XYZ file of C-alpha atoms in Angstrom:
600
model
C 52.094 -18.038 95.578
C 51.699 -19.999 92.421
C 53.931 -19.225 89.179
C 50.457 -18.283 87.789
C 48.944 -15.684 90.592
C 52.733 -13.505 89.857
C 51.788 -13.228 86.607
C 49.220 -10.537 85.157
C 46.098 -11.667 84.417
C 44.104 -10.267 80.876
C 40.269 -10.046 81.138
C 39.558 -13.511 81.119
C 42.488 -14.490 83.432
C 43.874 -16.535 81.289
C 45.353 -16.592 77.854
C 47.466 -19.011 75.229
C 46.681 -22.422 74.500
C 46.134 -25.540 76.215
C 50.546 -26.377 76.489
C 50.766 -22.919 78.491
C 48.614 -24.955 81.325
C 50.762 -27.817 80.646
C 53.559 -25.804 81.241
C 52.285 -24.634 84.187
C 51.467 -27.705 85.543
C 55.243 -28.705 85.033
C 56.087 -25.410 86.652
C 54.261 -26.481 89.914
C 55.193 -30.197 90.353
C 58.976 -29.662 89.542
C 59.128 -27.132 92.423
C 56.796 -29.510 94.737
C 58.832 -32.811 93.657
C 62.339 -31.103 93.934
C 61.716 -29.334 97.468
C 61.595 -32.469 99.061
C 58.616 -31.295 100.976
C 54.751 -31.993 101.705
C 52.778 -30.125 98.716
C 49.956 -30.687 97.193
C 49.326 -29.417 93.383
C 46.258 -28.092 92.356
C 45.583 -28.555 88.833
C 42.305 -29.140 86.679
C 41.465 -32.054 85.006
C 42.990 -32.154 81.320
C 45.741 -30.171 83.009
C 48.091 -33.110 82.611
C 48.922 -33.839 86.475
C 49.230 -37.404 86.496
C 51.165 -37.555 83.160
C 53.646 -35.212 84.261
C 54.125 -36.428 87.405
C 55.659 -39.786 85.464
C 57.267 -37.502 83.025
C 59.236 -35.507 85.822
C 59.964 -39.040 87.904
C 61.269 -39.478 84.659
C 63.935 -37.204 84.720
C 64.692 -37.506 88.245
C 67.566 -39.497 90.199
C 65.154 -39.812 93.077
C 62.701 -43.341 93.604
C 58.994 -42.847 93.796
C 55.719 -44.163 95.085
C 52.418 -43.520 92.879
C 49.371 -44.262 95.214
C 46.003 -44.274 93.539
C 42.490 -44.855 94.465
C 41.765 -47.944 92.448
C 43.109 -50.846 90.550
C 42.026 -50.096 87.417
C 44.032 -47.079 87.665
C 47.676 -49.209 87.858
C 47.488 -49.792 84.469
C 47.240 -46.182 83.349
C 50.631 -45.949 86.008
C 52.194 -48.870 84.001
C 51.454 -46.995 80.710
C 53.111 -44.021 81.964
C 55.941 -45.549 82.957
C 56.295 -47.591 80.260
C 56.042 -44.394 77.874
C 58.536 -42.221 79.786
C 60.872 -45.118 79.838
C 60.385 -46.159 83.893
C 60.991 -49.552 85.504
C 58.215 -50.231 87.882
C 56.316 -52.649 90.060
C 52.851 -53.225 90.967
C 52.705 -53.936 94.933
C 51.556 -57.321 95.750
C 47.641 -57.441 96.890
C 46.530 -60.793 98.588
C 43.331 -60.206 97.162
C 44.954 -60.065 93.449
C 47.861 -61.874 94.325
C 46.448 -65.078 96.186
C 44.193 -67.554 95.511
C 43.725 -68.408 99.075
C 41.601 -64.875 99.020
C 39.886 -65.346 95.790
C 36.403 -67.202 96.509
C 36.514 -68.115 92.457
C 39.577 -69.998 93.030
C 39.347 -74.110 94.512
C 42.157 -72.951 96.759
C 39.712 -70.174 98.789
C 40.253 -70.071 102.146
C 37.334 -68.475 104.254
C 39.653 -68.496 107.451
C 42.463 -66.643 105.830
C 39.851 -63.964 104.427
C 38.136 -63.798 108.125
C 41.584 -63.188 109.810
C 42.416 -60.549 107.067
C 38.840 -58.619 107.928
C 40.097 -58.654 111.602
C 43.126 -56.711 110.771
C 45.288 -59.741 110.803
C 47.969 -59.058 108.190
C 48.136 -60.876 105.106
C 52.003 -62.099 105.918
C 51.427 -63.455 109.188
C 48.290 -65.305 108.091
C 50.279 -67.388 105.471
C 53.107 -67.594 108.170
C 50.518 -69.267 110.678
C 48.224 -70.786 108.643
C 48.724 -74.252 106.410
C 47.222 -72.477 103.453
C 46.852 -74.259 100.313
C 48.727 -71.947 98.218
C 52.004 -72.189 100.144
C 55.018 -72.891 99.623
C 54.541 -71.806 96.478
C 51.832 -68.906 96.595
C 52.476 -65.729 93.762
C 51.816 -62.980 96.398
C 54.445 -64.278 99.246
C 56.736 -64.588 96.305
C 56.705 -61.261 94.878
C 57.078 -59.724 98.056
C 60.305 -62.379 98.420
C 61.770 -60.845 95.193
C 60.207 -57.281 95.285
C 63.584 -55.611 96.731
C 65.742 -57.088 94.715
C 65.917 -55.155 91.434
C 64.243 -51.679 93.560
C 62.183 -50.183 90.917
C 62.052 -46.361 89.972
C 58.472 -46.443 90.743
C 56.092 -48.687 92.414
C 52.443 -48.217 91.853
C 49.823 -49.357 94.630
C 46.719 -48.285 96.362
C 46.871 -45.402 99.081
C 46.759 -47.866 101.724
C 49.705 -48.634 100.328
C 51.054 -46.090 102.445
C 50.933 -48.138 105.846
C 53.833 -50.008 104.625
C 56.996 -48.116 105.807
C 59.292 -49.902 104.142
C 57.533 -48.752 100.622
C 57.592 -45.475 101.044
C 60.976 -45.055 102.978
C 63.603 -42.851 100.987
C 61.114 -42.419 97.793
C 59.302 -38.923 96.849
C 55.420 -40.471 97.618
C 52.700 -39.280 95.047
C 49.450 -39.589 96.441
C 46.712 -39.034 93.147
C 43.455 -37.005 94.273
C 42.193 -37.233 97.895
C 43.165 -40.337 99.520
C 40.917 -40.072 103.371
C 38.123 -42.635 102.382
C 41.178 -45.399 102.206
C 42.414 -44.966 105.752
C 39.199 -44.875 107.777
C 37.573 -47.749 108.853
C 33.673 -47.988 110.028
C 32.784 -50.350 112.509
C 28.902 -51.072 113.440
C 29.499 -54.366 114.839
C 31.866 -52.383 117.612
C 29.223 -53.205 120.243
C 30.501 -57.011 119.399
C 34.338 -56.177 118.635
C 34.588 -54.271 122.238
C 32.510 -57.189 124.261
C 34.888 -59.965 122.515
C 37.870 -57.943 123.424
C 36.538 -57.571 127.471
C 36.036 -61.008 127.779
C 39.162 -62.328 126.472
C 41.230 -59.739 129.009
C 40.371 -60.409 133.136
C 42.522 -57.740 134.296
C 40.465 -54.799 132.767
C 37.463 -54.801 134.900
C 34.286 -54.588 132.264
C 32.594 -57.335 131.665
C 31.290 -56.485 127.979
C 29.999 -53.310 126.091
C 27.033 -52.089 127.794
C 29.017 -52.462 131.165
C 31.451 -50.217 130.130
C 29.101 -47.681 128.683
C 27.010 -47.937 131.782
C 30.153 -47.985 134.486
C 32.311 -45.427 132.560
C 32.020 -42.719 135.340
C 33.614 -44.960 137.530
C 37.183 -43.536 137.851
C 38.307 -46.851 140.321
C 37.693 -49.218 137.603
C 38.571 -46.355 134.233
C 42.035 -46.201 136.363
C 42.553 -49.918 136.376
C 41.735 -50.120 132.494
C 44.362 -47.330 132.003
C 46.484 -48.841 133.694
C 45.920 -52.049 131.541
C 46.265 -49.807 128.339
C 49.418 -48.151 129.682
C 51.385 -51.922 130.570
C 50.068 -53.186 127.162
C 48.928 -50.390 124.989
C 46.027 -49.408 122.217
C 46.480 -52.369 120.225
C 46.527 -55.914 119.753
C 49.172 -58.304 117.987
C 48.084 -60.207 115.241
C 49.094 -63.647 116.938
C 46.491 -62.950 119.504
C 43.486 -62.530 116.799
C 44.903 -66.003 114.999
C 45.106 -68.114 118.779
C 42.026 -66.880 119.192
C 38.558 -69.257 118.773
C 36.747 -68.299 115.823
C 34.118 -67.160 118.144
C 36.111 -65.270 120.125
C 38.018 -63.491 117.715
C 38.245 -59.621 117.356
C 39.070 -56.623 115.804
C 42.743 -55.714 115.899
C 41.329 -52.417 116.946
C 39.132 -53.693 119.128
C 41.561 -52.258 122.062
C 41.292 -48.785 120.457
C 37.475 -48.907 120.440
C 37.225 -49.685 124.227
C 40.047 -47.082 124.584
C 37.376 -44.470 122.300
C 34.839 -45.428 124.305
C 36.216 -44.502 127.580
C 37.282 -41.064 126.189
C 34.492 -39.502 124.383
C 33.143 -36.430 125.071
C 29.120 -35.685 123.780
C 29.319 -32.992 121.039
C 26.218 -32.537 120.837
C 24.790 -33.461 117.332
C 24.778 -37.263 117.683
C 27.916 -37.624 117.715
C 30.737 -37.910 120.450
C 34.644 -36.747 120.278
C 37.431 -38.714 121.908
C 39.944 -36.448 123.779
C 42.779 -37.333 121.914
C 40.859 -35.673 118.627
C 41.272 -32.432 120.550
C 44.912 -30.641 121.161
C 46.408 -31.157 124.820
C 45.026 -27.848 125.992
C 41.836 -28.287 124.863
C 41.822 -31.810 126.670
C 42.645 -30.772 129.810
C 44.181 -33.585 131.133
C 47.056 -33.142 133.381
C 50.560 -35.031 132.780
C 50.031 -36.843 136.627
C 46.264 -37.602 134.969
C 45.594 -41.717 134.680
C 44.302 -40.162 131.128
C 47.790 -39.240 130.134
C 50.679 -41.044 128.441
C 48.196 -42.986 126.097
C 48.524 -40.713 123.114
C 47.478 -42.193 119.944
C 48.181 -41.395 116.209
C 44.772 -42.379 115.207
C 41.463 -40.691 115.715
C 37.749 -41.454 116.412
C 33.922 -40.119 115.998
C 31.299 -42.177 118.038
C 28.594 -41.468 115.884
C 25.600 -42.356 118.634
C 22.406 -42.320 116.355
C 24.104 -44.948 114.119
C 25.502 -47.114 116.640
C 29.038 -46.918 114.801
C 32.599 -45.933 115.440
C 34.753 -44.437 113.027
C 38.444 -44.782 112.857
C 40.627 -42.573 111.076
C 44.599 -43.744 110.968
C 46.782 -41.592 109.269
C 50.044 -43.477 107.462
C 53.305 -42.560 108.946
C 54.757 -40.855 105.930
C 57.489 -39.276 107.765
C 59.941 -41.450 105.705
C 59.724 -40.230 102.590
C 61.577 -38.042 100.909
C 58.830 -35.978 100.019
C 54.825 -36.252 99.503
C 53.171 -34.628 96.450
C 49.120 -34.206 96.610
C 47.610 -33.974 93.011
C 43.956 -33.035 93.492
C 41.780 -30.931 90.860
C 39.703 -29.594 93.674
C 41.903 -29.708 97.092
C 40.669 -29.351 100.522
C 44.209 -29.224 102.110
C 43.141 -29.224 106.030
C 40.915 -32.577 104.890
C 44.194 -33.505 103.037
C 46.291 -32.636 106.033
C 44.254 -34.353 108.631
C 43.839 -38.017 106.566
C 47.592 -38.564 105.706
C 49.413 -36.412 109.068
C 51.213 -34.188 106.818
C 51.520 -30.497 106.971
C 51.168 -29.213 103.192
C 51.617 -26.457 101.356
C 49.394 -25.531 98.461
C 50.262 -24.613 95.134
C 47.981 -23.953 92.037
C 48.422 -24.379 88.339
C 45.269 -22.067 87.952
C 43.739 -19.220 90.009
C 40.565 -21.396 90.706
C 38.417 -17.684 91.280
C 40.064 -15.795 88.281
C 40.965 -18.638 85.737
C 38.979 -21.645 85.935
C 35.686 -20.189 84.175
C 38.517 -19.194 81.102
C 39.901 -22.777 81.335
C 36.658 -24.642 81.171
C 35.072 -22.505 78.116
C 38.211 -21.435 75.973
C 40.132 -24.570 76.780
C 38.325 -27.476 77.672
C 35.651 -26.095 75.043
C 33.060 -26.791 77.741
C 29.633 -25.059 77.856
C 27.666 -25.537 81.009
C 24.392 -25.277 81.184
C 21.733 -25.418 84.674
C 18.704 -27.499 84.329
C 17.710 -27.270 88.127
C 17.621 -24.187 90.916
C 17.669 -27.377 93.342
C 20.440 -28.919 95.409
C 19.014 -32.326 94.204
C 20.606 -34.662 97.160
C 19.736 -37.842 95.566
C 21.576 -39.884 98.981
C 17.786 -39.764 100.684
C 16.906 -42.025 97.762
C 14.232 -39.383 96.786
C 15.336 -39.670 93.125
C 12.651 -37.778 90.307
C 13.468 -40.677 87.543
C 10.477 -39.704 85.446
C 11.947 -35.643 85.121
C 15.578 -37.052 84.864
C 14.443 -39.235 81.635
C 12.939 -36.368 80.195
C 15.579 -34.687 80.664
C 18.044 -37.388 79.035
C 15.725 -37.092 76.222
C 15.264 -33.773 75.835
C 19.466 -33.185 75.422
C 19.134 -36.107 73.047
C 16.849 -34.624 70.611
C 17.974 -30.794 70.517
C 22.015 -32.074 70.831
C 21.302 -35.136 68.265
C 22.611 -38.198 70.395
C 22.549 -39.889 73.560
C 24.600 -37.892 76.289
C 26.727 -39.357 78.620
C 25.638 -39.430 82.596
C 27.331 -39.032 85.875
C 25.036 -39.468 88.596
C 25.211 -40.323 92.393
C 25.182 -44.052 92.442
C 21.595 -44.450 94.259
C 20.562 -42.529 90.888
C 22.341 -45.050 88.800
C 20.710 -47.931 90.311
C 17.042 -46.313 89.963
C 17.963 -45.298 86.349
C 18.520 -49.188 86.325
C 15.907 -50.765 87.497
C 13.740 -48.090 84.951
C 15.204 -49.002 82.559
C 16.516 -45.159 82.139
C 19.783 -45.912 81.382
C 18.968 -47.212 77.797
C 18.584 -43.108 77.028
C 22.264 -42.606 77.773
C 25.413 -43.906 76.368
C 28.469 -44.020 79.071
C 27.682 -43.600 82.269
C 29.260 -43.483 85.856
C 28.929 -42.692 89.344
C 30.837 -40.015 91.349
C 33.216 -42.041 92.768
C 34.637 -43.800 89.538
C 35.079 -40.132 87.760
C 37.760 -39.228 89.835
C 41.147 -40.376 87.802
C 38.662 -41.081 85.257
C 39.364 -39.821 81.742
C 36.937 -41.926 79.598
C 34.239 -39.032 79.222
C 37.047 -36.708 77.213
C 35.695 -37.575 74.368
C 32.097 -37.057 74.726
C 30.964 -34.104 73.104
C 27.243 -34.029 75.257
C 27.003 -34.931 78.830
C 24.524 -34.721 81.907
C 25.208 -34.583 85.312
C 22.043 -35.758 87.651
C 22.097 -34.681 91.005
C 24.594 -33.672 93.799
C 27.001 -36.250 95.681
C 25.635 -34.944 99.185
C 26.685 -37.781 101.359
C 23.862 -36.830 104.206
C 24.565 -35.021 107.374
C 26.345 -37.906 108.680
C 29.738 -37.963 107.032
C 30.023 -34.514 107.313
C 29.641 -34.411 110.877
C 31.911 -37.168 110.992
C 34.907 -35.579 109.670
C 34.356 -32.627 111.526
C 34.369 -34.793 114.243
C 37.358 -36.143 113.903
C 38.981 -32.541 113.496
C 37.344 -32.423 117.042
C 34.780 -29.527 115.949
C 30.947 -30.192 116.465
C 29.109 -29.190 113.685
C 24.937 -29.498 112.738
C 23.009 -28.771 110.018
C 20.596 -26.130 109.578
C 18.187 -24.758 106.869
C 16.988 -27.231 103.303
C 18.278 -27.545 100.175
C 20.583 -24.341 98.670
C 20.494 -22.673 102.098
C 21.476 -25.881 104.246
C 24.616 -24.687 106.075
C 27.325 -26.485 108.965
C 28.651 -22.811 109.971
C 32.091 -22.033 108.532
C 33.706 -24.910 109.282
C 31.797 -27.333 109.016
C 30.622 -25.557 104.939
C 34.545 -26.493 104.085
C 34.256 -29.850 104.626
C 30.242 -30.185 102.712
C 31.868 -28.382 99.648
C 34.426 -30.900 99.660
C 31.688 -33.766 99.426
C 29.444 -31.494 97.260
C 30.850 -28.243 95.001
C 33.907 -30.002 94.162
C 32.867 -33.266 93.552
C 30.211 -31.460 90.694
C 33.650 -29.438 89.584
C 34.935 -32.944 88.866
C 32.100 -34.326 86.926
C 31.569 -31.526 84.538
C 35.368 -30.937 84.114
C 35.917 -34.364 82.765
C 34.289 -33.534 79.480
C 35.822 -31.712 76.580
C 39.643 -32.014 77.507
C 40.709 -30.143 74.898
C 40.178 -32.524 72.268
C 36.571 -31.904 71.639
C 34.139 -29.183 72.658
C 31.298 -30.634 74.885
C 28.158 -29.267 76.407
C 27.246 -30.086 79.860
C 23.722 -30.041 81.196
C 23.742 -29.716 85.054
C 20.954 -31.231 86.986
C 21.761 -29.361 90.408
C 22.211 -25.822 91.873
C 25.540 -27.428 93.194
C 28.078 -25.762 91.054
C 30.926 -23.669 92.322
C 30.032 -20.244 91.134
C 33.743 -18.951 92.026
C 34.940 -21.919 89.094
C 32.033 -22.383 86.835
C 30.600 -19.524 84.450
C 26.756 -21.015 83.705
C 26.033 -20.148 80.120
C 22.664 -20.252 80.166
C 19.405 -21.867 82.182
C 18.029 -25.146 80.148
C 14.641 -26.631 80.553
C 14.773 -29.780 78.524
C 12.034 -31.063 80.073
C 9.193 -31.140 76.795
C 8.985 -34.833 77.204
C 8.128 -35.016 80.960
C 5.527 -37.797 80.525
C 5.906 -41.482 79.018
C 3.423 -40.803 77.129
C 5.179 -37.914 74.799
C 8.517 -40.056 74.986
C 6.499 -43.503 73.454
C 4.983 -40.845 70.750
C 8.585 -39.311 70.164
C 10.199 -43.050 70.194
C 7.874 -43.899 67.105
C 7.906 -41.340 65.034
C 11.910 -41.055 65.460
C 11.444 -44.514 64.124
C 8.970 -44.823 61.462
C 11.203 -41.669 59.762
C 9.770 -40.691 56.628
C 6.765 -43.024 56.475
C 5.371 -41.092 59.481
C 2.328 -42.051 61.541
C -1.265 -41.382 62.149
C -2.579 -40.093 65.414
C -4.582 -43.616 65.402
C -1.086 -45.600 64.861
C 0.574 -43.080 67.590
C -3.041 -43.994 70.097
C -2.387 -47.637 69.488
C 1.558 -47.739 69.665
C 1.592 -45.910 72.498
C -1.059 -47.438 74.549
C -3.111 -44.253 75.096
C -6.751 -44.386 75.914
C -7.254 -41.073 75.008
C -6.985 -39.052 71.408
C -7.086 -36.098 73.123
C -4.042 -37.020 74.714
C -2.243 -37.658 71.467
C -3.725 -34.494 69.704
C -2.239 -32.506 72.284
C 1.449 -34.104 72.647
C 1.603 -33.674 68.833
C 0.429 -30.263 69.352
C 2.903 -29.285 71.569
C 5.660 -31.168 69.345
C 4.594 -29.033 66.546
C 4.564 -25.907 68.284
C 8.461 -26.557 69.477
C 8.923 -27.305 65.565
C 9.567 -30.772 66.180
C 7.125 -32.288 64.232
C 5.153 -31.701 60.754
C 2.233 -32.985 59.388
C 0.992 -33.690 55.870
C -2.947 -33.314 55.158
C -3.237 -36.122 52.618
C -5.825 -35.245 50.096
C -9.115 -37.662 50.154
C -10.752 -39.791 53.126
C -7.376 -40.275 54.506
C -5.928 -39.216 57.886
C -3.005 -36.872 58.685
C 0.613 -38.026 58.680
C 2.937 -37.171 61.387
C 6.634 -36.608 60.847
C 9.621 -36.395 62.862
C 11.275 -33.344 61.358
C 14.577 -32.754 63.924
């Protein structure tokens, strides 16, 4: 139980200021960091994870590992440690690091890049290939000298985590969900699993579609397990390098035929691999030519898409410790992508407190433009309500509001022109970590992140649990389990967006374009309908009076300005702008026409 759930709630759950969460976000990642343990801390954005994670590494005798989703995001690490007085590295990337994988740089090599996109690793490539950057090239000497002076904390990417020897001995800080990192999708694995066949003569498949075709027959499944057992589920990098280029394979390309063998239809498009399920649930006896081949990693044969999925957990069993920091946690998602058995601990009681923390602290209103799910992945995105929307927060709030949207949105927004009515805006995946909207004091949030049915099949999948889709919209439901995992990809990525406004500096208010909102976190305020210029015709009238100011316009200049072919038209936008009070009109005495102000 959480420092916060022991303690007696008043009516709103939550009381003080803004360093009371602080404090209890201190609270809960001393006792995760100092238990030496798998935990992962739930705390809200503006709750001050991140910043006291550094500040309690700080303090500490221990060596850590900060693993974040993106680059960008090192240099908020380096500021942090810089500030709480931290030595610190930044792992070595090839792609940052070498110029032998930057296509800007004369010294690009296409071969070393290929090899890398087989699985090859970057080390052994430089090792076995003359690559123009050696002797001398930055990335193989930072790793040469990386040891030497051992940092207090090194800052990477979460795939970071593969590398034993970082993480070994150091408490591991993994910031916000990490599973999208350690998958891999492979549509070409038709091509991967044929290249792989033909390069092997003792497994007895001649390419893909033989094996999917032959599959029942146990003679020749026994000789490829027997294969598998002498040599195993994957391949050594040397192999991929000796290769011909057009010959070459996926690293996993062993563990794809191995998938292949082993999957078991679920049902919905997609089939399970054996080794997703537990022992019992397989079935397979110890004396069983399936048995002995036990892999870390895990699979979903999606069959409608042609793809394979891999998911490969990092060994983190190393480390001293591994600390989750996630504003909206799924912990059996969280336990599944990194291995790791976690226990959960919250700064806030997400059903009691967050509503409190959002309005009193944050100083965030929300407000619900849409009874809708709004699942812009389809591509069926309503740009023409969406700008009227944008414009009609503009005008009542007085400026441009900032947007989060999915990034299909984005790019229609783009191609609209749309984005010209907002000021900052970003797509779902670059808010998380993200704290450049804490200043903006008006904000919209178009559409839910609903990834499809696919990925959250997929993950079920891989958790070994078929799961399917039923109903539209607000009533679409995967059964219990499989609702955990589209809340994860839906409700709490919408959490996200709307709590990375205010922060506590500002008060901000947040219009919601979907029904998506986590009614145990979120209070609604109140239902908005900004939609009064849902035509381009009444947002090119609005555009020029806005402009002309206090010289107004005529309903002749408006006709002409605004390319309408009808006066009627005009008469009745400006009618319904005066009846909402936004717009007043002087009767000039004499044979002249009526002049029509802006007046908001």
């Amino acid at each position: 139980m959480s420092k916060l759930a022991s303690q007696p709630n008043n009516a709103t759950g939550i009381s003080g200021s803004l360093d009371a969460v602080y404090e209890r976000t201190e609270d809960c990642l001393e006792r995760a960091i100092k238990s030496f343990d798998s935990k992962i801390v739930e705390g809200p954005p503006g709750g001050g994870k991140t910043t006291t994670a550094f500040k309690i590494a700080s303090r500490s005798s221990e060596a850590f590992v900060y693993l974040t989703k993106r680059e960008d995001l090192y240099e908020q690490g380096e500021r942090l440690s810089d500030e709480f007085d931290l030595s610190h590295e930044i792992i070595p990337s090839p792609h940052r690091d070498c110029p032998s994988f930057d296509e800007d740089s004369p010294q690009f090599d296409p071969e070393a890049k290929s090899l890398y996109d087989f699985g090859v690793n970057a080390a052994r490539i430089h090792a076995e290939l003359d690559l123009d950057c050696s002797p001398n090239c930055e990335y193989m000497q930072k790793w040469e000298t990386f040891d030497d002076d051992p940092a207090d904390i090194i800052i990477g990417h979460y795939k970071h985590a593969y590398l034993s020897s970082l993480i070994e001995d150091r408490i591991v800080i993994i910031d916000e969900f990490p599973g999208g990192a350690f998958e891999r999708e492979f549509n070409n694995a038709d091509a991967m699993i044929s290249r792989f066949l033909r390069s092997v003569d003792r497994i007895p498949f001649d390419d893909f579609l033989d094996l999917i075709e032959n599959r029942d027959d146990l003679d020749r499944v026994k000789a490829v397990y027997a294969w598998f057992r002498r040599n195993g589920v994957g391949t050594d990098d040397r192999t991929i390098i000796e290769a011909n280029e057009n010959d070459r394979y996926h690293t996993l390309a062993p563990f794809l035929t191995y998938t292949v063998l082993n999957t078991i239809k679920n049902g919905n498009g997609f089939e399970v691999p054996w080794f997703n399920l537990t022992g019992i649930e397989a079935g397979f006896e110890e004396s069983s030519p399936f048995s002995g081949l036990e892999t870390e990693r895990l699979a979903a044969v999606d069959r409608e898409q042609q793809s394979i999925h891999v998911l490969t957990p990092p060994d983190l069993s190393g480390a001293r410790g591994v600390v989750g920091l996630d504003g909206t946690p799924t912990p059996m998602m969280w336990e599944l992508a990194t291995g790791e058995d976690f226990d959960h601990l919250s700064v806030l009681d997400r059903e009691k407190e967050m509503s409190a923390y959002v309005r009193d602290f944050l100083g965030v209103t929300v407000k619900q433009t849409n009874e809708h799910l709004k699942p812009y992945h389809g591509g069926h995105i309503t740009e023409n309500r969406d700008e009227a929307i944008l414009y009609g927060v503009e005008v009542k709030e007085g400026q441009k509001p900032a947007l989060i949207a999915p990034e299909k949105a984005l790019e229609a927004y783009r191609e609209a022109g749309i984005l010209d009515r907002t000021g900052l805006s970003m797509n779902y995946a670059q808010v998380l970590s993200s704290n450049d909207f804490k200043g903006e004091p008006v904000g919209v949030i178009h559409g839910a992140p609903h990834p499809g049915n696919q990925p959250v099949k997929k993950w079920a999948a891989y958790f070994g649990i078929p799961v399917d889709g039923e109903g539209e919209g607000m009533n679409k439901t995967y059964g219990e389990f499989g609702d955990e995992i589209y809340r994860h990809f839906v409700h709490n990525q919408v959490l996200q967006a709307i709590l990375r406004f205010g922060r506590g500096e500002s008060d901000a208010t947040v219009y919601v374009n979907t029904a998506a909102i986590p009614d145990d976190s979120i209070e609604v305020d109140s239902m908005a309908n900004p939609e009064l210029f849902n035509s381009p015709n009444k947002r090119k009238i609005a555009d020029h009076l806005r402009d002309a100011g206090a010289d107004g316009a005529t309903k002749k200049d408006l006709k002409k300005t605004a390319e309408i072919e009808s006066m009627t038209t005009v008469e009745n936008i400006l009618y319904d702008f005066r009846d909402k009070g936004l717009v007043e009109d002087e009767v000039v005495p004499g044979p002249y026409p009526t002049v029509y102000r802006w007046s908001r």
